[in-house]
Amino acid sequence: MAGQIAGQAPSLWLLLLPHLLLAGGALAVFTAGAFWRTRPVRTLFVLSAASALLACGAALALPALTGGAIPDASGLSAMLDSGPYARFYLVLLTGLTFTALLFLANYARQRGFEEDEPYALVLLAALGAMLLAQAVNWVIFFLGLETLSIPLYVIIAARRGDPKSGEAAVKYFVMGAVASAVLLFGIALLYAATGTAEIAAGLSQPMSGTGLLGLGFLLAGLGFKLSLVPFHLWTPDVYEGAPAPVTAFLSTASKVGVFAGLLRLAVQGQGGMWDGLALVLWVLAAATMAGGNLGALAQGRVKRMLAYSSVAQMGYLLMALLAVPAAGPGPIMFYSAVYALMDLGAFGGLGLLSPREGDLNEFGDFSGLGYARPFTAGIFAFSILALAGLPPTGGFVGKFLLFAATLRAGYTILAALGVLTAVISMGYYLRLLAALYMRPAEEASAKGLPTTASGGVALVLVAFLILLLGIVPSPVISALAALH
């Protein structure tokens, strides 16, 4: 097939195959849930998981399917990047979605809310994240962000009857709506300043007051979605209230999609008005690393601690964003993948360890779980070790790449601050590990629900990839370096 189309512009439908599989899967799940008298919960899960897996396979096979031909630069295909950068994020986002669905199925089935809505909405949110990562036009950029955000407002409240989930959904919706309005105003100012909706063409223009103001509003809107300090205050409340597997998706696929969009702005804005944001990015990165780690250190509940931890991880990525002109996007892309796996293992593992009544949250709830639930707690602990940046995990390699890139770009003070905050983070990560393995098991905690096949597969997959990226990172690093 590749030979038939080599040298010709690939069909738009072929380029959109991963998107169509996700959208078709969501539609099929909604239809099955609406017209089947007794909702076939296993069929709903199989449909959604198969859609995500096929979309991942289609994204991997895109170079072979298109024969390496360049897309026709007109119409919708001109608004979407289909190069190596976009394909990396398509594979990553669909893979994360598949794994998050495995965690969600285990959790929802045991708690009685396994219905069509959560599965279909996760697929639609993933579709939005993919559009955001591929957008080279402000219209697609905003549409992708909203397609990602709106399903999240709903699935945060997936566990009906839980007041914490409802409260978290309302908070996220109100704050998210304001952030979207701010971001849209920023895009409007940029369009007014540059006269074009093409991202690269607009950002390459010389600095202007209106353009910089637009970029400021845009960064504030993205800062909310990424939980950058000082736009992070919603994060601990929403992460604590949402069901653990939904938090896993929110903190991984959602943030990776938004950061992919931000990274594209940094790459395409070099030498233009984006350079005027260097000082702002420096301050935001320093505040996010410090605020996230100090906030996590002060928490007495594990989900809030992990929420602040995810804030700090965004700070590390933002620090390396300043180094893109010198080191390219490779270190950030590598750490994006590792970060997503680590947080998926942490929140997914937390959900698997939790009882039916609600998620484990107090540190005492984890006492002795390392001995009472050795398999699930072991992989959960491994994800925590990776978040702390200890070898032989991918977290160690990823942090090393980020700090090395920052130093190479000349941001010595910022890198030193990053190392200092990473050392501080050891305090709260080790506190959780101590609860797992250095305290006797509490009776209530030891009676958690058993891990089903889907949850076990998700855990093993996450642990294997974190370890693989820690001990054999070279092929991935080399492939990403070639993008620079």
XYZ file of C-alpha atoms in Angstrom, residues 29 39-42 44-45 100-101 103-122 154-162 165 241-247 303 351 354-359 449:
55
model
C -19.724 3.085 22.980
C -25.840 -2.141 29.376
C -23.139 -4.603 28.222
C -20.358 -3.327 30.456
C -17.731 -5.772 29.188
C -18.312 -1.188 26.350
C -14.849 -1.705 27.804
C -5.839 4.543 31.619
C -8.882 2.637 30.311
C -7.187 1.111 35.195
C -10.643 2.670 34.851
C -12.330 -0.652 33.971
C -10.913 -2.355 37.064
C -11.951 0.525 39.325
C -15.386 1.249 37.854
C -16.436 -2.414 37.657
C -15.755 -2.996 41.350
C -17.616 0.180 42.370
C -20.659 -0.150 40.144
C -20.303 2.787 37.758
C -18.969 0.983 34.700
C -21.144 2.651 32.052
C -20.748 4.021 28.566
C -20.139 7.653 29.515
C -16.732 7.346 31.248
C -15.263 5.173 28.478
C -16.566 7.319 25.615
C -15.572 10.592 27.274
C -12.016 9.367 27.859
C -17.896 15.342 33.238
C -15.768 12.279 33.974
C -14.330 13.867 37.122
C -17.861 13.383 38.525
C -18.130 9.829 37.133
C -18.636 8.357 40.578
C -22.217 9.542 41.060
C -23.379 10.118 44.611
C -19.879 11.007 45.795
C -16.325 14.098 42.971
C -12.051 14.552 44.650
C -11.838 12.719 41.317
C -11.766 8.885 41.194
C -8.129 7.715 41.136
C -8.096 6.364 37.516
C -9.694 9.597 36.274
C -7.005 11.544 38.116
C -3.652 12.363 46.849
C -6.903 3.173 42.771
C -8.225 1.399 47.503
C -11.318 -0.148 49.123
C -14.805 0.119 47.624
C -15.887 2.983 49.886
C -13.340 5.527 48.659
C -9.721 6.076 47.664
C -10.389 -5.028 46.645
